[in-house]
Amino acid sequence: MIWRRAPRCWWRRAAPGPACSAAGGRRPILDMSYSRHFLDFQGSSIPSAMKKLVVTALSPDFRRAVTLRRDAPVPLPGDGELLVRNRFVGINASDINYSAGRYDTSVKPPFDVGFEGVGDVVALGLSASAHYSVGQAVAYVKAGSFAEYTVVPAKEAVPLPSVKPEFLTLMVSGATAYISLENLGGLSEGKKVLVTAAAGGTGQFAVQLAKKAKCHVIGTCSSDEKSGFLKSIGCDRVINYKTENVESVLRKDYPEGVDVVYESVGGKMFDLAVNSLATKGRLIVIGFIAGYQSPTGIQPIKAEFLPAKLLKKSASVQGFFLNHYFSEYKMALQHLLKMYEKGELVCEVDLGDMSPEGKFIGLESVFRAVDYMYMGKNIGKIVVELPHSVNSKL
């Protein structure tokens, strides 16, 4: 076996005394065991090159912004890091904002894209091996998941019992719903909760968590299939906006308004949600996907009337961005994982089986998966599978 990198030299301070050549009082300790951490657990060598998606031009058009590289070097983990071979990666509406350069204007192309992944540990640093081992299943949230291999800090990885796409639904989508409703929702028995895009990746969790709080849940969706799914996870009133007028239904069935809105669509849906708030109602903005593909990233709203509407009802509108709540992230994720393992939470995954060109397999299909998300066809979290082919020995 020929390794691409020689075993590392680890240094420790020698006993007090004269300096040891240029090492300044330290002597090298050659740790030959380190090389074994770079051996793929299925017996094949870790390749020297891989595929990954890279943002090469800032644009709200994902296909224009992102390029598939086929010759990117496979990164090697540092002392406290894991090298994860990705098996499933998640698609998020935020991928568009990221590739359009809206999150951090100081970051210039090229840069990696993709926020979350689930896979196997195939290599790790020495200190990371105190808590992880080669072959272990992990999930993570970190920029750069749209790649065959990703280096993840061990302290940020989440150990899993197995590699399943269902676990991926909890990393961003589930955690967003849980933390936002816990902090901003003020949920209690009998409250009326409206979830827009309720059959989507994060909407499915907002519905279920509101039901577990004994709330009356209303969900909007765009098809009979989605309507059936929402009913199956406990939605009390489903509004298919393709066949019903959402505003008319809310005015007729909920004349006193709704107490909480979990809103991710934006534009006209946002205006409608504001108008539907009850006295002391709360609207939580977790996104506004209707405008993400536009040059500005937003759709116009009737903001000039917003102060008067909120004042009239003592209502509130508050935004939620997961990055600002990372102090609560691990606790929330542990809670969600326990719920799923106990069968108390449905984690619906959409692998693209019903998409026009079939299942989302391989990094090439990430582009189709993003298009599929904007078509509004998915039920649950959109996930892309990255099949593993055993590489020849180097």
Short mmCIF file of C-alpha atoms in Angstrom, two decimals:
data_model
loop_
_atom_site.label_atom_id
_atom_site.label_comp_id
_atom_site.label_asym_id
_atom_site.label_seq_id
_atom_site.Cartn_x
_atom_site.Cartn_y
_atom_site.Cartn_z
CA MET A 1 0.00 0.00 0.00
CA ILE A 2 1.40 3.40 -0.98
CA TRP A 3 0.02 6.29 1.06
CA ARG A 4 -0.44 9.73 -0.37
CA ARG A 5 0.85 11.28 2.83
CA ALA A 6 3.64 10.00 5.02
CA PRO A 7 2.74 9.21 8.64
CA ARG A 8 2.69 12.39 10.66
CA CYS A 9 5.37 13.27 13.17
CA TRP A 10 3.89 14.18 16.53
CA TRP A 11 6.01 16.25 18.87
CA ARG A 12 6.27 16.13 22.62
CA ARG A 13 8.42 18.21 24.94
CA ALA A 14 11.58 16.45 26.10
CA ALA A 15 12.84 16.51 29.67
CA PRO A 16 14.38 19.84 30.71
CA GLY A 17 17.84 20.20 29.29
CA PRO A 18 19.75 21.55 26.31
CA ALA A 19 17.77 22.30 23.20
CA CYS A 20 17.59 19.46 20.72
CA SER A 21 18.81 20.89 17.39
CA ALA A 22 16.23 23.09 15.63
CA ALA A 23 13.33 21.50 17.46
CA GLY A 24 13.87 23.86 20.37
CA GLY A 25 13.90 21.30 23.18
CA ARG A 26 11.45 18.89 21.51
CA ARG A 27 12.06 15.63 19.77
CA PRO A 28 9.97 13.95 17.09
CA ILE A 29 7.86 10.91 17.94
CA LEU A 30 6.91 8.93 14.86
CA ASP A 31 3.44 7.45 15.31
CA MET A 32 3.07 4.72 12.70
CA SER A 33 -0.44 3.86 13.91
CA TYR A 34 -1.72 7.13 12.43
CA SER A 35 -1.50 5.78 8.89
CA ARG A 36 -4.12 3.16 9.55
CA HIS A 37 -6.74 5.87 10.02
CA PHE A 38 -6.48 6.68 6.32
CA LEU A 39 -7.54 3.21 5.24
CA ASP A 40 -11.08 2.94 3.98
CA PHE A 41 -12.97 0.57 6.26
CA GLN A 42 -14.17 -1.52 3.31
CA GLY A 43 -10.58 -2.25 2.36
CA SER A 44 -10.14 0.10 -0.56
CA SER A 45 -7.92 3.16 -0.64
CA ILE A 46 -9.33 6.62 -0.18
CA PRO A 47 -9.09 8.21 -3.63
CA SER A 48 -6.92 11.22 -4.33
CA ALA A 49 -9.65 13.06 -6.25
CA MET A 50 -13.41 13.43 -5.91
CA LYS A 51 -16.47 15.21 -7.27
CA LYS A 52 -17.88 18.25 -5.52
CA LEU A 53 -20.06 21.26 -6.26
CA VAL A 54 -18.44 24.69 -6.14
CA VAL A 55 -19.97 28.16 -6.39
CA THR A 56 -18.04 29.81 -9.22
CA ALA A 57 -20.32 32.83 -9.83
CA LEU A 58 -22.78 34.55 -7.51
CA SER A 59 -26.29 34.16 -8.89
CA PRO A 60 -29.82 33.34 -7.68
CA ASP A 61 -29.88 30.84 -10.55
CA PHE A 62 -28.35 27.76 -8.92
CA ARG A 63 -27.39 26.17 -12.23
CA ARG A 64 -25.54 29.31 -13.27
CA ALA A 65 -23.87 29.80 -9.90
CA VAL A 66 -22.62 26.27 -9.29
CA THR A 67 -20.13 24.08 -11.16
CA LEU A 68 -19.52 20.36 -10.76
CA ARG A 69 -15.81 19.69 -10.28
CA ARG A 70 -14.66 16.16 -11.01
CA ASP A 71 -11.03 16.49 -9.98
CA ALA A 72 -11.18 18.14 -6.56
CA PRO A 73 -8.56 16.82 -4.11
CA VAL A 74 -9.96 14.68 -1.31
CA PRO A 75 -9.20 16.54 1.94
CA LEU A 76 -7.45 14.77 4.80
CA PRO A 77 -8.59 15.27 8.39
CA GLY A 78 -6.57 17.09 10.99
CA ASP A 79 -6.05 15.91 14.55
CA GLY A 80 -9.60 16.66 15.78
CA GLU A 81 -11.40 16.01 12.52
CA LEU A 82 -13.27 13.28 10.65
CA LEU A 83 -13.27 12.52 6.96
CA VAL A 84 -16.86 11.60 6.09
CA ARG A 85 -17.79 9.79 2.91
CA ASN A 86 -21.19 11.32 2.19
CA ARG A 87 -24.03 8.93 1.50
CA PHE A 88 -26.98 11.36 1.60
CA VAL A 89 -27.06 15.14 1.36
CA GLY A 90 -29.99 17.44 2.02
CA ILE A 91 -31.44 20.14 -0.21
CA ASN A 92 -32.42 23.40 1.47
CA ALA A 93 -33.99 26.59 0.17
CA SER A 94 -31.05 28.34 1.82
CA ASP A 95 -28.75 26.77 -0.79
CA ILE A 96 -29.99 29.44 -3.20
CA ASN A 97 -29.29 32.32 -0.83
CA TYR A 98 -25.83 30.90 -0.15
CA SER A 99 -24.90 30.47 -3.82
CA ALA A 100 -26.25 33.95 -4.54
CA GLY A 101 -23.87 35.39 -1.93
CA ARG A 102 -26.62 36.76 0.32
CA TYR A 103 -25.44 35.35 3.63
CA ASP A 104 -21.94 36.77 3.70
CA THR A 105 -21.10 39.38 1.08
CA SER A 106 -17.42 39.22 1.99
CA VAL A 107 -17.11 35.64 0.72
CA LYS A 108 -16.19 35.53 -2.95
CA PRO A 109 -16.21 32.56 -5.36
CA PRO A 110 -15.06 29.92 -5.56
CA PHE A 111 -16.48 28.35 -2.41
CA ASP A 112 -18.12 25.06 -1.49
CA VAL A 113 -21.87 24.63 -1.23
CA GLY A 114 -24.32 22.33 0.59
CA PHE A 115 -25.16 22.46 4.29
CA GLU A 116 -25.81 18.95 5.64
CA GLY A 117 -24.84 15.36 5.12
CA VAL A 118 -25.01 11.82 6.48
CA GLY A 119 -22.29 9.27 5.85
CA ASP A 120 -19.52 7.03 7.13
CA VAL A 121 -16.31 8.01 8.85
CA VAL A 122 -13.51 6.74 6.60
CA ALA A 123 -10.56 8.50 8.21
CA LEU A 124 -9.91 10.56 11.34
CA GLY A 125 -7.27 12.34 13.34
CA LEU A 126 -5.73 10.86 16.46
CA SER A 127 -7.61 12.92 19.05
CA ALA A 128 -10.85 12.43 17.12
CA SER A 129 -10.33 8.65 17.42
CA ALA A 130 -11.00 8.93 21.15
CA HIS A 131 -14.71 9.35 20.36
CA TYR A 132 -15.15 8.04 16.81
CA SER A 133 -13.97 5.08 14.78
CA VAL A 134 -13.61 4.25 11.11
CA GLY A 135 -16.91 2.94 9.76
CA GLN A 136 -19.10 4.88 12.17
CA ALA A 137 -22.25 6.58 10.85
CA VAL A 138 -22.46 10.32 11.47
CA ALA A 139 -24.48 13.36 10.45
CA TYR A 140 -23.33 16.96 10.37
CA VAL A 141 -24.26 20.53 9.47
CA LYS A 142 -21.38 22.28 7.73
CA ALA A 143 -20.86 24.17 4.49
CA GLY A 144 -19.43 21.93 1.79
CA SER A 145 -21.65 18.85 1.99
CA PHE A 146 -22.25 18.71 -1.77
CA ALA A 147 -19.12 16.60 -2.20
CA GLU A 148 -18.22 12.93 -2.13
CA TYR A 149 -16.04 13.50 0.95
CA THR A 150 -16.21 16.25 3.59
CA VAL A 151 -13.93 17.00 6.54
CA VAL A 152 -16.00 17.59 9.69
CA PRO A 153 -14.77 18.71 13.13
CA ALA A 154 -15.36 15.76 15.47
CA LYS A 155 -17.00 18.02 18.05
CA GLU A 156 -19.63 19.07 15.50
CA ALA A 157 -20.49 15.58 14.22
CA VAL A 158 -23.55 13.69 15.44
CA PRO A 159 -23.09 9.93 15.93
CA LEU A 160 -25.90 7.83 14.45
CA PRO A 161 -26.93 4.18 14.84
CA SER A 162 -26.92 3.75 11.04
CA VAL A 163 -26.76 5.67 7.76
CA LYS A 164 -30.37 6.52 6.94
CA PRO A 165 -31.73 9.52 5.02
CA GLU A 166 -34.43 9.98 7.68
CA PHE A 167 -31.79 11.22 10.11
CA LEU A 168 -30.84 13.92 7.63
CA THR A 169 -34.33 15.46 7.82
CA LEU A 170 -33.70 16.43 11.43
CA MET A 171 -30.38 18.23 11.00
CA VAL A 172 -31.64 21.54 9.59
CA SER A 173 -35.35 21.16 8.88
CA GLY A 174 -36.35 19.43 12.10
CA ALA A 175 -34.11 21.58 14.27
CA THR A 176 -35.46 24.76 12.67
CA ALA A 177 -39.05 23.80 13.45
CA TYR A 178 -38.27 22.63 16.98
CA ILE A 179 -36.16 25.57 18.12
CA SER A 180 -38.27 28.27 16.46
CA LEU A 181 -41.55 27.00 17.88
CA GLU A 182 -39.98 26.40 21.29
CA ASN A 183 -38.55 29.93 21.49
CA LEU A 184 -41.04 32.02 19.54
CA GLY A 185 -44.26 30.02 19.19
CA GLY A 186 -45.65 30.12 22.71
CA LEU A 187 -47.58 26.96 21.90
CA SER A 188 -50.19 25.65 24.31
CA GLU A 189 -53.28 23.45 24.19
CA GLY A 190 -56.07 24.72 21.98
CA LYS A 191 -54.09 27.35 20.09
CA LYS A 192 -54.63 27.57 16.34
CA VAL A 193 -51.42 27.19 14.31
CA LEU A 194 -51.12 27.84 10.58
CA VAL A 195 -48.19 26.20 8.76
CA THR A 196 -47.50 27.35 5.21
CA ALA A 197 -45.82 24.89 2.80
CA ALA A 198 -46.77 22.35 5.43
CA ALA A 199 -45.79 19.24 3.45
CA GLY A 200 -42.23 20.46 2.90
CA GLY A 201 -38.99 19.59 4.62
CA THR A 202 -39.50 21.77 7.69
CA GLY A 203 -43.27 22.21 7.48
CA GLN A 204 -43.82 18.51 8.24
CA PHE A 205 -42.11 18.97 11.60
CA ALA A 206 -43.94 22.19 12.46
CA VAL A 207 -47.22 20.32 11.96
CA GLN A 208 -46.21 17.39 14.15
CA LEU A 209 -44.66 19.45 16.93
CA ALA A 210 -47.69 21.76 17.10
CA LYS A 211 -49.96 18.71 17.33
CA LYS A 212 -47.86 17.29 20.16
CA ALA A 213 -48.44 20.59 21.97
CA LYS A 214 -52.19 19.87 21.57
CA CYS A 215 -52.76 22.72 19.14
CA HIS A 216 -55.27 22.88 16.29
CA VAL A 217 -53.12 22.77 13.14
CA ILE A 218 -53.94 24.19 9.71
CA GLY A 219 -51.61 23.42 6.82
CA THR A 220 -51.40 24.78 3.27
CA CYS A 221 -50.23 22.63 0.36
CA SER A 222 -50.56 22.29 -3.41
CA SER A 223 -51.87 18.78 -4.19
CA ASP A 224 -54.18 16.00 -3.07
CA GLU A 225 -51.14 13.79 -2.39
CA LYS A 226 -49.72 16.37 -0.04
CA SER A 227 -53.11 16.84 1.56
CA GLY A 228 -53.27 13.11 2.31
CA PHE A 229 -49.80 13.17 3.82
CA LEU A 230 -50.64 16.12 6.07
CA LYS A 231 -53.77 14.41 7.33
CA SER A 232 -51.71 11.30 8.08
CA ILE A 233 -49.39 13.26 10.38
CA GLY A 234 -52.21 14.94 12.27
CA CYS A 235 -53.10 18.14 10.41
CA ASP A 236 -56.63 19.15 11.47
CA ARG A 237 -57.46 21.29 8.44
CA VAL A 238 -55.63 21.05 5.15
CA ILE A 239 -56.01 23.82 2.57
CA ASN A 240 -55.01 22.85 -0.96
CA TYR A 241 -54.44 26.30 -2.44
CA LYS A 242 -54.80 24.88 -5.95
CA THR A 243 -58.44 24.02 -5.31
CA GLU A 244 -59.39 26.33 -2.41
CA ASN A 245 -58.95 30.02 -1.68
CA VAL A 246 -56.78 30.17 1.43
CA GLU A 247 -57.95 33.62 2.46
CA SER A 248 -61.62 32.70 2.14
CA VAL A 249 -61.18 29.47 4.11
CA LEU A 250 -59.38 31.21 6.95
CA ARG A 251 -61.94 34.02 7.11
CA LYS A 252 -64.84 31.57 7.13
CA ASP A 253 -63.47 28.80 9.36
CA TYR A 254 -61.33 30.92 11.69
CA PRO A 255 -63.11 34.29 12.01
CA GLU A 256 -61.17 35.20 15.16
CA GLY A 257 -57.86 34.49 13.45
CA VAL A 258 -54.98 32.11 14.12
CA ASP A 259 -52.63 32.36 17.08
CA VAL A 260 -49.38 31.29 15.44
CA VAL A 261 -48.19 31.24 11.83
CA TYR A 262 -45.11 29.26 10.78
CA GLU A 263 -44.30 31.00 7.51
CA SER A 264 -41.76 30.03 4.85
CA VAL A 265 -43.29 31.21 1.56
CA GLY A 266 -43.25 35.01 1.59
CA GLY A 267 -44.89 37.43 -0.83
CA LYS A 268 -48.67 37.20 -1.01
CA MET A 269 -48.73 34.32 1.48
CA PHE A 270 -47.00 36.51 4.05
CA ASP A 271 -49.58 39.28 3.59
CA LEU A 272 -52.39 36.76 3.89
CA ALA A 273 -50.84 35.33 7.07
CA VAL A 274 -50.53 38.77 8.67
CA ASN A 275 -54.17 39.50 7.90
CA SER A 276 -55.17 36.18 9.47
CA LEU A 277 -53.48 36.74 12.83
CA ALA A 278 -55.62 36.72 15.95
CA THR A 279 -55.29 39.25 18.75
CA LYS A 280 -51.82 38.77 20.26
CA GLY A 281 -51.01 36.46 17.36
CA ARG A 282 -47.44 35.58 16.39
CA LEU A 283 -45.98 35.15 12.94
CA ILE A 284 -42.63 33.36 12.69
CA VAL A 285 -40.70 33.93 9.46
CA ILE A 286 -38.35 31.02 8.76
CA GLY A 287 -37.95 31.82 5.06
CA PHE A 288 -39.58 33.36 1.97
CA ILE A 289 -38.80 30.87 -0.75
CA ALA A 290 -41.17 32.47 -3.26
CA GLY A 291 -38.57 35.16 -3.92
CA TYR A 292 -35.25 33.36 -3.54
CA GLN A 293 -34.74 32.90 -7.27
CA SER A 294 -35.34 36.60 -8.02
CA PRO A 295 -32.42 39.08 -8.24
CA THR A 296 -33.35 40.67 -4.90
CA GLY A 297 -34.27 37.42 -3.17
CA ILE A 298 -37.65 38.73 -2.00
CA GLN A 299 -41.15 39.32 -3.32
CA PRO A 300 -42.98 42.58 -2.57
CA ILE A 301 -45.22 42.67 0.50
CA LYS A 302 -47.64 45.34 1.72
CA ALA A 303 -45.20 46.45 4.39
CA GLU A 304 -46.54 49.99 4.57
CA PHE A 305 -49.65 48.66 6.34
CA LEU A 306 -47.75 46.29 8.62
CA PRO A 307 -47.27 48.60 11.65
CA ALA A 308 -50.98 49.47 11.77
CA LYS A 309 -52.02 45.83 11.41
CA LEU A 310 -49.71 44.66 14.19
CA LEU A 311 -50.72 47.50 16.49
CA LYS A 312 -54.41 46.87 15.94
CA LYS A 313 -54.02 43.25 17.08
CA SER A 314 -51.08 43.56 19.51
CA ALA A 315 -49.55 41.02 17.15
CA SER A 316 -45.91 40.33 16.33
CA VAL A 317 -43.71 39.23 13.44
CA GLN A 318 -40.35 37.70 14.24
CA GLY A 319 -37.67 36.14 12.07
CA PHE A 320 -35.81 32.93 12.86
CA PHE A 321 -32.37 31.98 11.51
CA LEU A 322 -30.95 28.71 12.83
CA ASN A 323 -27.37 30.04 12.96
CA HIS A 324 -28.38 32.41 15.76
CA TYR A 325 -29.57 29.53 17.96
CA PHE A 326 -26.68 27.09 17.79
CA SER A 327 -26.36 27.14 21.59
CA GLU A 328 -29.62 25.16 21.66
CA TYR A 329 -28.90 23.01 18.64
CA LYS A 330 -27.46 19.85 20.21
CA MET A 331 -30.18 19.65 22.85
CA ALA A 332 -32.89 20.06 20.20
CA LEU A 333 -31.34 17.46 17.91
CA GLN A 334 -30.98 14.91 20.71
CA HIS A 335 -34.65 15.40 21.58
CA LEU A 336 -35.73 14.96 17.96
CA LEU A 337 -33.57 11.84 17.51
CA LYS A 338 -35.15 10.26 20.58
CA MET A 339 -38.62 11.06 19.28
CA TYR A 340 -37.82 9.47 15.93
CA GLU A 341 -36.27 6.36 17.47
CA LYS A 342 -39.38 5.93 19.67
CA GLY A 343 -41.64 6.18 16.62
CA GLU A 344 -43.10 9.49 17.79
CA LEU A 345 -42.01 11.50 14.77
CA VAL A 346 -42.48 10.96 11.04
CA CYS A 347 -39.41 11.97 9.03
CA GLU A 348 -40.65 11.99 5.46
CA VAL A 349 -37.92 11.82 2.81
CA ASP A 350 -38.34 12.65 -0.88
CA LEU A 351 -35.56 11.03 -2.92
CA GLY A 352 -37.10 12.17 -6.20
CA ASP A 353 -38.76 8.90 -7.17
CA MET A 354 -41.70 10.85 -8.59
CA SER A 355 -39.61 13.55 -10.29
CA PRO A 356 -39.67 13.67 -14.13
CA GLU A 357 -36.20 12.11 -14.51
CA GLY A 358 -36.40 9.80 -11.53
CA LYS A 359 -34.54 9.40 -8.27
CA PHE A 360 -31.87 11.90 -7.23
CA ILE A 361 -28.65 9.91 -7.39
CA GLY A 362 -25.18 11.44 -7.55
CA LEU A 363 -23.98 15.01 -7.24
CA GLU A 364 -25.07 15.69 -10.82
CA SER A 365 -28.69 15.36 -9.67
CA VAL A 366 -28.40 18.13 -7.06
CA PHE A 367 -29.30 20.60 -9.83
CA ARG A 368 -32.48 18.65 -10.60
CA ALA A 369 -33.29 18.41 -6.91
CA VAL A 370 -33.09 22.20 -6.50
CA ASP A 371 -35.38 22.66 -9.51
CA TYR A 372 -37.77 20.09 -8.03
CA MET A 373 -37.89 22.06 -4.78
CA TYR A 374 -38.92 25.20 -6.63
CA MET A 375 -41.56 23.31 -8.58
CA GLY A 376 -43.15 22.60 -5.20
CA LYS A 377 -43.54 18.90 -5.95
CA ASN A 378 -41.78 17.41 -2.94
CA ILE A 379 -43.42 15.75 0.03
CA GLY A 380 -41.04 15.95 2.96
CA LYS A 381 -37.33 16.65 2.87
CA ILE A 382 -35.57 16.48 -0.51
CA VAL A 383 -32.52 14.24 -0.24
CA VAL A 384 -29.89 13.24 -2.81
CA GLU A 385 -28.22 9.84 -2.54
CA LEU A 386 -24.50 9.55 -3.27
CA PRO A 387 -23.82 5.90 -4.10
CA HIS A 388 -20.43 4.52 -3.15
CA SER A 389 -18.29 2.61 -5.60
CA VAL A 390 -15.25 0.88 -4.17
CA ASN A 391 -12.17 2.59 -5.50
CA SER A 392 -9.17 0.73 -6.72
CA LYS A 393 -6.12 0.71 -4.49
CA LEU A 394 -3.73 3.56 -5.04
#
